[in-house]
Amino acid sequence: QVQLVESGGGLVQAGGSLRLSCAASGGTFSRYAMAWFRQAPGKSREFVAAIRWSENTAYADSVKGRFTISRDNAKNTVYLQMNSLKFEDTAVYYCAARYLAVDRDYKAYSYWGQGTQVTVSS
């Protein structure tokens, strides 16, 4: 059983930056694909970024060039560096894990964190 704990959310002005962290425990971290999803009020959960154990990455078009996902297997932690934040990035951000392969569908992920709020003021 994998446990995920996110941190790093907060309030930031448009154009600013935040870095989210997700600490994992309870599994062989390096074997899991890790992803970030987000959910704004009244909207469905959407894919943001994902990274495989090999550090191959995937991004949603809406964040490409602004967000960077990375992982530190020695620390069992995945990060999401968010730059040039926009009002529309406001959402609860969730960390998720699944075995081996990345997927852009949130239903494919077995393990989830509790979420961290990111609010971007315009």
mmCIF file with all atom_site columns, C-alpha atoms in Angstrom:
data_model
loop_
_atom_site.group_PDB
_atom_site.id
_atom_site.type_symbol
_atom_site.label_atom_id
_atom_site.label_alt_id
_atom_site.label_comp_id
_atom_site.label_asym_id
_atom_site.label_entity_id
_atom_site.label_seq_id
_atom_site.pdbx_PDB_ins_code
_atom_site.Cartn_x
_atom_site.Cartn_y
_atom_site.Cartn_z
_atom_site.occupancy
_atom_site.B_iso_or_equiv
_atom_site.pdbx_formal_charge
_atom_site.auth_seq_id
_atom_site.auth_comp_id
_atom_site.auth_asym_id
_atom_site.auth_atom_id
_atom_site.pdbx_PDB_model_num
ATOM 1   C CA . GLN A 1 1   ? 0.000   0.000  0.000   1.00 0.00 ? 1   GLN A CA 1
ATOM 2   C CA . VAL A 1 2   ? 1.403   3.339  -1.101  1.00 0.00 ? 2   VAL A CA 1
ATOM 3   C CA . GLN A 1 3   ? 0.740   6.486  0.911   1.00 0.00 ? 3   GLN A CA 1
ATOM 4   C CA . LEU A 1 4   ? 1.117   9.915  -0.688  1.00 0.00 ? 4   LEU A CA 1
ATOM 5   C CA . VAL A 1 5   ? 1.305   13.263 1.079   1.00 0.00 ? 5   VAL A CA 1
ATOM 6   C CA . GLU A 1 6   ? 1.311   16.527 -0.871  1.00 0.00 ? 6   GLU A CA 1
ATOM 7   C CA . SER A 1 7   ? 2.633   19.875 0.298   1.00 0.00 ? 7   SER A CA 1
ATOM 8   C CA . GLY A 1 8   ? 3.538   23.261 -1.111  1.00 0.00 ? 8   GLY A CA 1
ATOM 9   C CA . GLY A 1 9   ? 0.198   24.686 -2.143  1.00 0.00 ? 9   GLY A CA 1
ATOM 10  C CA . GLY A 1 10  ? -0.861  28.219 -1.322  1.00 0.00 ? 10  GLY A CA 1
ATOM 11  C CA . LEU A 1 11  ? -1.924  31.599 -2.606  1.00 0.00 ? 11  LEU A CA 1
ATOM 12  C CA . VAL A 1 12  ? 0.150   33.286 -5.316  1.00 0.00 ? 12  VAL A CA 1
ATOM 13  C CA . GLN A 1 13  ? -0.330  36.175 -7.695  1.00 0.00 ? 13  GLN A CA 1
ATOM 14  C CA . ALA A 1 14  ? -0.664  35.573 -11.402 1.00 0.00 ? 14  ALA A CA 1
ATOM 15  C CA . GLY A 1 15  ? 2.761   35.242 -12.960 1.00 0.00 ? 15  GLY A CA 1
ATOM 16  C CA . GLY A 1 16  ? 4.245   33.808 -9.794  1.00 0.00 ? 16  GLY A CA 1
ATOM 17  C CA . SER A 1 17  ? 5.626   30.359 -8.984  1.00 0.00 ? 17  SER A CA 1
ATOM 18  C CA . LEU A 1 18  ? 4.993   27.518 -6.596  1.00 0.00 ? 18  LEU A CA 1
ATOM 19  C CA . ARG A 1 19  ? 6.597   24.119 -6.100  1.00 0.00 ? 19  ARG A CA 1
ATOM 20  C CA . LEU A 1 20  ? 4.484   21.205 -4.997  1.00 0.00 ? 20  LEU A CA 1
ATOM 21  C CA . SER A 1 21  ? 5.971   18.140 -3.363  1.00 0.00 ? 21  SER A CA 1
ATOM 22  C CA . CYS A 1 22  ? 4.568   14.659 -2.920  1.00 0.00 ? 22  CYS A CA 1
ATOM 23  C CA . ALA A 1 23  ? 6.239   12.310 -0.471  1.00 0.00 ? 23  ALA A CA 1
ATOM 24  C CA . ALA A 1 24  ? 5.572   8.616  -0.978  1.00 0.00 ? 24  ALA A CA 1
ATOM 25  C CA . SER A 1 25  ? 5.888   5.719  1.428   1.00 0.00 ? 25  SER A CA 1
ATOM 26  C CA . GLY A 1 26  ? 4.927   2.070  1.578   1.00 0.00 ? 26  GLY A CA 1
ATOM 27  C CA . GLY A 1 27  ? 6.131   0.859  -1.799  1.00 0.00 ? 27  GLY A CA 1
ATOM 28  C CA . THR A 1 28  ? 9.122   0.626  -4.117  1.00 0.00 ? 28  THR A CA 1
ATOM 29  C CA . PHE A 1 29  ? 8.910   4.215  -5.265  1.00 0.00 ? 29  PHE A CA 1
ATOM 30  C CA . SER A 1 30  ? 11.157  3.843  -8.285  1.00 0.00 ? 30  SER A CA 1
ATOM 31  C CA . ARG A 1 31  ? 8.774   1.312  -9.856  1.00 0.00 ? 31  ARG A CA 1
ATOM 32  C CA . TYR A 1 32  ? 5.800   3.659  -9.811  1.00 0.00 ? 32  TYR A CA 1
ATOM 33  C CA . ALA A 1 33  ? 4.753   6.179  -12.368 1.00 0.00 ? 33  ALA A CA 1
ATOM 34  C CA . MET A 1 34  ? 3.824   9.385  -10.596 1.00 0.00 ? 34  MET A CA 1
ATOM 35  C CA . ALA A 1 35  ? 1.394   12.022 -11.752 1.00 0.00 ? 35  ALA A CA 1
ATOM 36  C CA . TRP A 1 36  ? -0.244  15.280 -10.815 1.00 0.00 ? 36  TRP A CA 1
ATOM 37  C CA . PHE A 1 37  ? -3.902  15.942 -11.449 1.00 0.00 ? 37  PHE A CA 1
ATOM 38  C CA . ARG A 1 38  ? -6.000  18.940 -10.531 1.00 0.00 ? 38  ARG A CA 1
ATOM 39  C CA . GLN A 1 39  ? -9.643  19.646 -9.922  1.00 0.00 ? 39  GLN A CA 1
ATOM 40  C CA . ALA A 1 40  ? -11.283 23.043 -9.929  1.00 0.00 ? 40  ALA A CA 1
ATOM 41  C CA . PRO A 1 41  ? -14.722 23.630 -8.388  1.00 0.00 ? 41  PRO A CA 1
ATOM 42  C CA . GLY A 1 42  ? -17.461 22.248 -10.602 1.00 0.00 ? 42  GLY A CA 1
ATOM 43  C CA . LYS A 1 43  ? -15.012 20.612 -12.979 1.00 0.00 ? 43  LYS A CA 1
ATOM 44  C CA . SER A 1 44  ? -13.756 17.084 -13.428 1.00 0.00 ? 44  SER A CA 1
ATOM 45  C CA . ARG A 1 45  ? -10.295 15.983 -12.387 1.00 0.00 ? 45  ARG A CA 1
ATOM 46  C CA . GLU A 1 46  ? -7.799  16.694 -15.139 1.00 0.00 ? 46  GLU A CA 1
ATOM 47  C CA . PHE A 1 47  ? -4.324  15.460 -15.964 1.00 0.00 ? 47  PHE A CA 1
ATOM 48  C CA . VAL A 1 48  ? -1.462  17.890 -15.405 1.00 0.00 ? 48  VAL A CA 1
ATOM 49  C CA . ALA A 1 49  ? 1.813   15.965 -15.689 1.00 0.00 ? 49  ALA A CA 1
ATOM 50  C CA . ALA A 1 50  ? 3.326   12.528 -15.188 1.00 0.00 ? 50  ALA A CA 1
ATOM 51  C CA . ILE A 1 51  ? 6.745   10.944 -14.903 1.00 0.00 ? 51  ILE A CA 1
ATOM 52  C CA . ARG A 1 52  ? 7.944   7.381  -15.225 1.00 0.00 ? 52  ARG A CA 1
ATOM 53  C CA . TRP A 1 53  ? 10.699  5.729  -13.262 1.00 0.00 ? 53  TRP A CA 1
ATOM 54  C CA . SER A 1 54  ? 12.948  6.402  -16.249 1.00 0.00 ? 54  SER A CA 1
ATOM 55  C CA . GLU A 1 55  ? 12.089  10.081 -15.900 1.00 0.00 ? 55  GLU A CA 1
ATOM 56  C CA . ASN A 1 56  ? 10.212  10.204 -19.195 1.00 0.00 ? 56  ASN A CA 1
ATOM 57  C CA . THR A 1 57  ? 7.604   12.907 -18.755 1.00 0.00 ? 57  THR A CA 1
ATOM 58  C CA . ALA A 1 58  ? 4.219   13.903 -20.144 1.00 0.00 ? 58  ALA A CA 1
ATOM 59  C CA . TYR A 1 59  ? 2.326   17.179 -19.807 1.00 0.00 ? 59  TYR A CA 1
ATOM 60  C CA . ALA A 1 60  ? -1.091  18.574 -20.488 1.00 0.00 ? 60  ALA A CA 1
ATOM 61  C CA . ASP A 1 61  ? -1.009  21.137 -23.285 1.00 0.00 ? 61  ASP A CA 1
ATOM 62  C CA . SER A 1 62  ? -2.317  23.785 -20.902 1.00 0.00 ? 62  SER A CA 1
ATOM 63  C CA . VAL A 1 63  ? 0.792   23.602 -18.700 1.00 0.00 ? 63  VAL A CA 1
ATOM 64  C CA . LYS A 1 64  ? 3.501   22.649 -21.188 1.00 0.00 ? 64  LYS A CA 1
ATOM 65  C CA . GLY A 1 65  ? 6.386   25.083 -20.998 1.00 0.00 ? 65  GLY A CA 1
ATOM 66  C CA . ARG A 1 66  ? 5.269   26.440 -17.616 1.00 0.00 ? 66  ARG A CA 1
ATOM 67  C CA . PHE A 1 67  ? 5.220   23.386 -15.343 1.00 0.00 ? 67  PHE A CA 1
ATOM 68  C CA . THR A 1 68  ? 7.997   20.855 -14.754 1.00 0.00 ? 68  THR A CA 1
ATOM 69  C CA . ILE A 1 69  ? 7.566   17.487 -13.101 1.00 0.00 ? 69  ILE A CA 1
ATOM 70  C CA . SER A 1 70  ? 10.571  15.750 -11.554 1.00 0.00 ? 70  SER A CA 1
ATOM 71  C CA . ARG A 1 71  ? 11.316  12.993 -9.110  1.00 0.00 ? 71  ARG A CA 1
ATOM 72  C CA . ASP A 1 72  ? 13.974  12.117 -6.581  1.00 0.00 ? 72  ASP A CA 1
ATOM 73  C CA . ASN A 1 73  ? 13.916  8.351  -6.111  1.00 0.00 ? 73  ASN A CA 1
ATOM 74  C CA . ALA A 1 74  ? 16.372  8.564  -3.211  1.00 0.00 ? 74  ALA A CA 1
ATOM 75  C CA . LYS A 1 75  ? 13.889  10.768 -1.328  1.00 0.00 ? 75  LYS A CA 1
ATOM 76  C CA . ASN A 1 76  ? 10.738  9.004  -2.567  1.00 0.00 ? 76  ASN A CA 1
ATOM 77  C CA . THR A 1 77  ? 9.437   12.381 -3.654  1.00 0.00 ? 77  THR A CA 1
ATOM 78  C CA . VAL A 1 78  ? 7.939   13.847 -6.806  1.00 0.00 ? 78  VAL A CA 1
ATOM 79  C CA . TYR A 1 79  ? 7.805   17.561 -7.486  1.00 0.00 ? 79  TYR A CA 1
ATOM 80  C CA . LEU A 1 80  ? 5.787   19.904 -9.631  1.00 0.00 ? 80  LEU A CA 1
ATOM 81  C CA . GLN A 1 81  ? 7.462   23.228 -10.327 1.00 0.00 ? 81  GLN A CA 1
ATOM 82  C CA . MET A 1 82  ? 4.813   25.673 -11.506 1.00 0.00 ? 82  MET A CA 1
ATOM 83  C CA . ASN A 1 83  ? 5.926   28.906 -13.138 1.00 0.00 ? 83  ASN A CA 1
ATOM 84  C CA . SER A 1 84  ? 4.018   31.733 -14.858 1.00 0.00 ? 84  SER A CA 1
ATOM 85  C CA . LEU A 1 85  ? 0.908   30.753 -12.965 1.00 0.00 ? 85  LEU A CA 1
ATOM 86  C CA . LYS A 1 86  ? -2.458  31.830 -14.326 1.00 0.00 ? 86  LYS A CA 1
ATOM 87  C CA . PHE A 1 87  ? -5.805  32.355 -12.662 1.00 0.00 ? 87  PHE A CA 1
ATOM 88  C CA . GLU A 1 88  ? -7.102  29.271 -14.455 1.00 0.00 ? 88  GLU A CA 1
ATOM 89  C CA . ASP A 1 89  ? -4.473  27.124 -12.700 1.00 0.00 ? 89  ASP A CA 1
ATOM 90  C CA . THR A 1 90  ? -6.449  27.560 -9.477  1.00 0.00 ? 90  THR A CA 1
ATOM 91  C CA . ALA A 1 91  ? -7.482  24.099 -8.256  1.00 0.00 ? 91  ALA A CA 1
ATOM 92  C CA . VAL A 1 92  ? -6.844  21.369 -5.745  1.00 0.00 ? 92  VAL A CA 1
ATOM 93  C CA . TYR A 1 93  ? -3.761  19.504 -6.937  1.00 0.00 ? 93  TYR A CA 1
ATOM 94  C CA . TYR A 1 94  ? -3.511  15.779 -6.324  1.00 0.00 ? 94  TYR A CA 1
ATOM 95  C CA . CYS A 1 95  ? -0.533  13.478 -6.465  1.00 0.00 ? 95  CYS A CA 1
ATOM 96  C CA . ALA A 1 96  ? -1.195  9.985  -7.801  1.00 0.00 ? 96  ALA A CA 1
ATOM 97  C CA . ALA A 1 97  ? 0.740   6.760  -8.346  1.00 0.00 ? 97  ALA A CA 1
ATOM 98  C CA . ARG A 1 98  ? 0.343   3.666  -10.457 1.00 0.00 ? 98  ARG A CA 1
ATOM 99  C CA . TYR A 1 99  ? 2.631   0.738  -11.159 1.00 0.00 ? 99  TYR A CA 1
ATOM 100 C CA . LEU A 1 100 ? 5.166   1.300  -13.941 1.00 0.00 ? 100 LEU A CA 1
ATOM 101 C CA . ALA A 1 101 ? 3.388   3.091  -16.799 1.00 0.00 ? 101 ALA A CA 1
ATOM 102 C CA . VAL A 1 102 ? 2.021   6.618  -16.930 1.00 0.00 ? 102 VAL A CA 1
ATOM 103 C CA . ASP A 1 103 ? -1.551  7.282  -17.971 1.00 0.00 ? 103 ASP A CA 1
ATOM 104 C CA . ARG A 1 104 ? -3.465  10.499 -18.544 1.00 0.00 ? 104 ARG A CA 1
ATOM 105 C CA . ASP A 1 105 ? -6.719  9.023  -17.197 1.00 0.00 ? 105 ASP A CA 1
ATOM 106 C CA . TYR A 1 106 ? -7.166  9.577  -13.477 1.00 0.00 ? 106 TYR A CA 1
ATOM 107 C CA . LYS A 1 107 ? -9.153  6.324  -13.250 1.00 0.00 ? 107 LYS A CA 1
ATOM 108 C CA . ALA A 1 108 ? -5.959  4.390  -14.042 1.00 0.00 ? 108 ALA A CA 1
ATOM 109 C CA . TYR A 1 109 ? -4.292  5.458  -10.788 1.00 0.00 ? 109 TYR A CA 1
ATOM 110 C CA . SER A 1 110 ? -4.527  3.329  -7.668  1.00 0.00 ? 110 SER A CA 1
ATOM 111 C CA . TYR A 1 111 ? -3.061  5.640  -5.055  1.00 0.00 ? 111 TYR A CA 1
ATOM 112 C CA . TRP A 1 112 ? -3.890  9.248  -4.256  1.00 0.00 ? 112 TRP A CA 1
ATOM 113 C CA . GLY A 1 113 ? -2.838  11.954 -1.880  1.00 0.00 ? 113 GLY A CA 1
ATOM 114 C CA . GLN A 1 114 ? -5.251  14.177 0.008   1.00 0.00 ? 114 GLN A CA 1
ATOM 115 C CA . GLY A 1 115 ? -4.705  17.163 -2.272  1.00 0.00 ? 115 GLY A CA 1
ATOM 116 C CA . THR A 1 116 ? -3.251  20.620 -1.798  1.00 0.00 ? 116 THR A CA 1
ATOM 117 C CA . GLN A 1 117 ? -4.977  23.874 -2.719  1.00 0.00 ? 117 GLN A CA 1
ATOM 118 C CA . VAL A 1 118 ? -3.361  26.215 -5.233  1.00 0.00 ? 118 VAL A CA 1
ATOM 119 C CA . THR A 1 119 ? -5.005  29.609 -5.598  1.00 0.00 ? 119 THR A CA 1
ATOM 120 C CA . VAL A 1 120 ? -3.810  32.113 -8.190  1.00 0.00 ? 120 VAL A CA 1
ATOM 121 C CA . SER A 1 121 ? -5.069  35.651 -7.799  1.00 0.00 ? 121 SER A CA 1
ATOM 122 C CA . SER A 1 122 ? -5.550  37.713 -10.928 1.00 0.00 ? 122 SER A CA 1
#
